[in-house]
PDB file of C-alpha atoms and ligand atoms in Angstrom:
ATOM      1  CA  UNK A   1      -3.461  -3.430   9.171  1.00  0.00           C
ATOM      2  CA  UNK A   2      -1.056  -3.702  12.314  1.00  0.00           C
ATOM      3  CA  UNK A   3      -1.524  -1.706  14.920  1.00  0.00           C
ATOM      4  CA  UNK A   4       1.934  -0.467  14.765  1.00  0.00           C
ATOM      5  CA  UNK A   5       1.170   1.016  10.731  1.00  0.00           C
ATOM      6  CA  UNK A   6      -1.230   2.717  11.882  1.00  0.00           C
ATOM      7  CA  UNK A   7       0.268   4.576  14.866  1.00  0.00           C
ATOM      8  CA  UNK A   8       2.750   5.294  12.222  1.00  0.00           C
ATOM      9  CA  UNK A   9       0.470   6.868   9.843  1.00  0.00           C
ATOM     10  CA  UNK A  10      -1.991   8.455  12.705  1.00  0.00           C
ATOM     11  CA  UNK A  11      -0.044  11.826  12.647  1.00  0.00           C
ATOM     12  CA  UNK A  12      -1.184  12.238   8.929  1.00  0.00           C
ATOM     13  CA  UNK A  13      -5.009  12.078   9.065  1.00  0.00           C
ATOM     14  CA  UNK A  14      -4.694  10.459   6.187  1.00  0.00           C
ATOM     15  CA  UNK A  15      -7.160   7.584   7.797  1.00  0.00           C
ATOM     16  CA  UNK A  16     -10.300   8.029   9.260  1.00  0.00           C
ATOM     17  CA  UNK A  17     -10.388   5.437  12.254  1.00  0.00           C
ATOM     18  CA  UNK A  18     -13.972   4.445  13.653  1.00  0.00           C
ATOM     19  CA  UNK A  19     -14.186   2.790  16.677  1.00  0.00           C
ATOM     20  CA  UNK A  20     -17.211  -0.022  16.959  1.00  0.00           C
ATOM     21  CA  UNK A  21     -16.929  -1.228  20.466  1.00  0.00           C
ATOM     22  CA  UNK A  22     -19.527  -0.545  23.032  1.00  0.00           C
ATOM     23  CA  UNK A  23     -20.022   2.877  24.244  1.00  0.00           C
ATOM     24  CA  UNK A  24     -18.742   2.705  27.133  1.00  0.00           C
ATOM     25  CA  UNK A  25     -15.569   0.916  26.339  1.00  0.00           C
ATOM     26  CA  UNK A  26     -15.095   3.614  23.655  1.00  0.00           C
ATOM     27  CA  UNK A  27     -15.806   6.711  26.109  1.00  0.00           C
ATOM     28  CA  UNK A  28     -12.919   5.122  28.986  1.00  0.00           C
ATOM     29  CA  UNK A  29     -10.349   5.304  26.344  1.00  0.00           C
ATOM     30  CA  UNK A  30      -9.487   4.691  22.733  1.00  0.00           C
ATOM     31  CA  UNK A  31      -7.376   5.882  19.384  1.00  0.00           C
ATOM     32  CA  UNK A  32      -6.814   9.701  19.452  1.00  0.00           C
ATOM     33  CA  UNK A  33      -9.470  10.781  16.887  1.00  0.00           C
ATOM     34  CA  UNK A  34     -11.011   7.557  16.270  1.00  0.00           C
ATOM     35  CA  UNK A  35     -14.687   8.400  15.844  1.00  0.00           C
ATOM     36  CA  UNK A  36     -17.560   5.726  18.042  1.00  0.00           C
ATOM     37  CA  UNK A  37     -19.656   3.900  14.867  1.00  0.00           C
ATOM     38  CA  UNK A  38     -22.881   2.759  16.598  1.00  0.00           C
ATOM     39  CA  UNK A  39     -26.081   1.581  14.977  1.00  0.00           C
ATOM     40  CA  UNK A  40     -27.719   5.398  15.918  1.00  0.00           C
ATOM     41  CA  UNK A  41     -24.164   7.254  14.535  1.00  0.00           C
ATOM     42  CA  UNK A  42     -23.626   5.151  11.515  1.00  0.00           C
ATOM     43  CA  UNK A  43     -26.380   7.116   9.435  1.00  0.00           C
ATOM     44  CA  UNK A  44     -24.713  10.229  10.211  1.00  0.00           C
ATOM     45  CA  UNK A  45     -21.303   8.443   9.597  1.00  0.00           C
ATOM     46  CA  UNK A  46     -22.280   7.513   6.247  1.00  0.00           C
ATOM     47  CA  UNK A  47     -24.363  10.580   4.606  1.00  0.00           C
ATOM     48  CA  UNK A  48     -20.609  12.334   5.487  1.00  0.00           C
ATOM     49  CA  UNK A  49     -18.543  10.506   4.946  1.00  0.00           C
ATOM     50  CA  UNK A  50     -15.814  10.866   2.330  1.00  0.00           C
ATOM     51  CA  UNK A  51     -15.828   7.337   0.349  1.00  0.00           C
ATOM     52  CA  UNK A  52     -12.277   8.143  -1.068  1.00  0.00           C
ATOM     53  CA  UNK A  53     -10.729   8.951   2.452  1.00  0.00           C
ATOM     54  CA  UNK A  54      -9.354   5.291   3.713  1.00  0.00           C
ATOM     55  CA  UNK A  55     -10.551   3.830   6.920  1.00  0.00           C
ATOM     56  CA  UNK A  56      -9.584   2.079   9.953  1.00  0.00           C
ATOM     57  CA  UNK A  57     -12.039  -0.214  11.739  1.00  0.00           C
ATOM     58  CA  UNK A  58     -10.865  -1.193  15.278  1.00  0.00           C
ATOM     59  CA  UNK A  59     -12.475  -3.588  17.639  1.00  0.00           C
ATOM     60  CA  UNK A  60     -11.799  -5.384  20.992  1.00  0.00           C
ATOM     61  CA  UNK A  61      -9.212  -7.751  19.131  1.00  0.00           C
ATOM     62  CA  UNK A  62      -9.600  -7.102  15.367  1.00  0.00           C
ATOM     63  CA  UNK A  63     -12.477  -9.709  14.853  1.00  0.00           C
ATOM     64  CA  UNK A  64     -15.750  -7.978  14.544  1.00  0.00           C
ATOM     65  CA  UNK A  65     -13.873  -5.572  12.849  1.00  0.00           C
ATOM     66  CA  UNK A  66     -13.233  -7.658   9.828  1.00  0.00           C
ATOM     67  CA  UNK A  67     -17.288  -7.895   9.131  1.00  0.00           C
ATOM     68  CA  UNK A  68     -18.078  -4.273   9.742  1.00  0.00           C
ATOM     69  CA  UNK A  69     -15.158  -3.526   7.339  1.00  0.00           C
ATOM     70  CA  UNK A  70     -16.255  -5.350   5.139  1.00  0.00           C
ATOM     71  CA  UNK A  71     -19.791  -4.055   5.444  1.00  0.00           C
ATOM     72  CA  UNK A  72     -18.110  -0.426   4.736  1.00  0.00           C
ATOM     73  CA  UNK A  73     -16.792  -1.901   1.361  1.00  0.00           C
ATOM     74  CA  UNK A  74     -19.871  -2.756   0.626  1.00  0.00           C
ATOM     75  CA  UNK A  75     -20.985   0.707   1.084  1.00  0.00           C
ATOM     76  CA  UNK A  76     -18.539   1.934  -1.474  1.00  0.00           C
ATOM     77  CA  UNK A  77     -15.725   2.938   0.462  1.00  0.00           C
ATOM     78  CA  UNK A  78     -12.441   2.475  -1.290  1.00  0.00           C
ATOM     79  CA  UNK A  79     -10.213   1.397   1.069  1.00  0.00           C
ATOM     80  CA  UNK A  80     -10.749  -0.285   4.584  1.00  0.00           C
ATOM     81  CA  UNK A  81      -8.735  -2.118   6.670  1.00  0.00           C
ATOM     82  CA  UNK A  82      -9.561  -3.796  10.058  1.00  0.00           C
ATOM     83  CA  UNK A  83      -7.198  -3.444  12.836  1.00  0.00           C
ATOM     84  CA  UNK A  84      -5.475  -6.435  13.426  1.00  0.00           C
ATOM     85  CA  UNK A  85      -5.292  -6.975  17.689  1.00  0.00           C
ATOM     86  CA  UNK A  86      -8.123  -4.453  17.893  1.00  0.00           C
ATOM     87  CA  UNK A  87      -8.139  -1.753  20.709  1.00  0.00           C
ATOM     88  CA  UNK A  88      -6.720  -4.252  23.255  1.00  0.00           C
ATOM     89  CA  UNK A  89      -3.543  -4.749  21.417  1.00  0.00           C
ATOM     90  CA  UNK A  90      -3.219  -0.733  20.730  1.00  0.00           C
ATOM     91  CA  UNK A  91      -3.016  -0.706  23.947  1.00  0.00           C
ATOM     92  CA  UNK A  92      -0.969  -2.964  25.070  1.00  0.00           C
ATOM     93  CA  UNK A  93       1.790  -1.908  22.553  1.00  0.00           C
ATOM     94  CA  UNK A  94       1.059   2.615  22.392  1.00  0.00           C
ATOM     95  CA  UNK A  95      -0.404   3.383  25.586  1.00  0.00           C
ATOM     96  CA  UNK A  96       0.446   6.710  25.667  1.00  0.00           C
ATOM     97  CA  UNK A  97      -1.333   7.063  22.554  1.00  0.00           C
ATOM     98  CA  UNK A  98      -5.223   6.402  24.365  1.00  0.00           C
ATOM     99  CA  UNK A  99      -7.457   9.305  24.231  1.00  0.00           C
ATOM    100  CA  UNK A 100      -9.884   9.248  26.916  1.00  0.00           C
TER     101      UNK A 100
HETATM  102  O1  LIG B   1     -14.289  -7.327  19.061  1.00  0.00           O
HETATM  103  S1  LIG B   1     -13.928  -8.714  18.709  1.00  0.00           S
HETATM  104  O2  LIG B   1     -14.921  -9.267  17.796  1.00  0.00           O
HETATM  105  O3  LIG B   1     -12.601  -8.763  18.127  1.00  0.00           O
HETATM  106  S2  LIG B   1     -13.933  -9.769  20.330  1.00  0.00           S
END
């Protein structure tokens, strides 16, 4: 999805957004309540996970993020989308909407 859908839908929770850059990238700024996927959180990510709630995969520019949401699908999730642009084009276009 665009990054402009989903600051449009952010204020619902309806989306669970997981962040899969590096750590530190994540940790100087990123989507307010994305959550940092790593290899060490991903178990934890998984075992709670809600595989009906949709999710949001965002990346540098919305490459990587095509794999790993596809990997999710493959877990059984329902519905994931990659974020088209990644983090860099979030914020380039919303950013007042960074959390850091
Ligand atoms: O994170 S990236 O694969 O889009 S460069």
């Amino acid at each position: 999805m665009s990054v402009a859908e989903l600051h449009e839908i952010l204020p619902n929770k309806s989306h669970c957004v997981v962040d899969i850059r590096d750590a530190n990238a994540f940790s100087s700024g990123h989507i307010a309540s994305a959550i940092h996927l790593s290899n060490e959180s991903i178990g934890d990510f998984m075992r709670e996970a809600d595989l009906d709630q949709p999710v949001v995969v965002c990346c540098y520019h919305g490459i990587s993020s095509i794999q790993a949401a596809q990997f999710l699908l493959g877990q059984d999730f329902t519905e994931v989308y990659s974020l088209d642009g990644g983090f860099t084009q979030w914020q380039s276009e919303f950013p007042d909407s960074v959390e850091r």
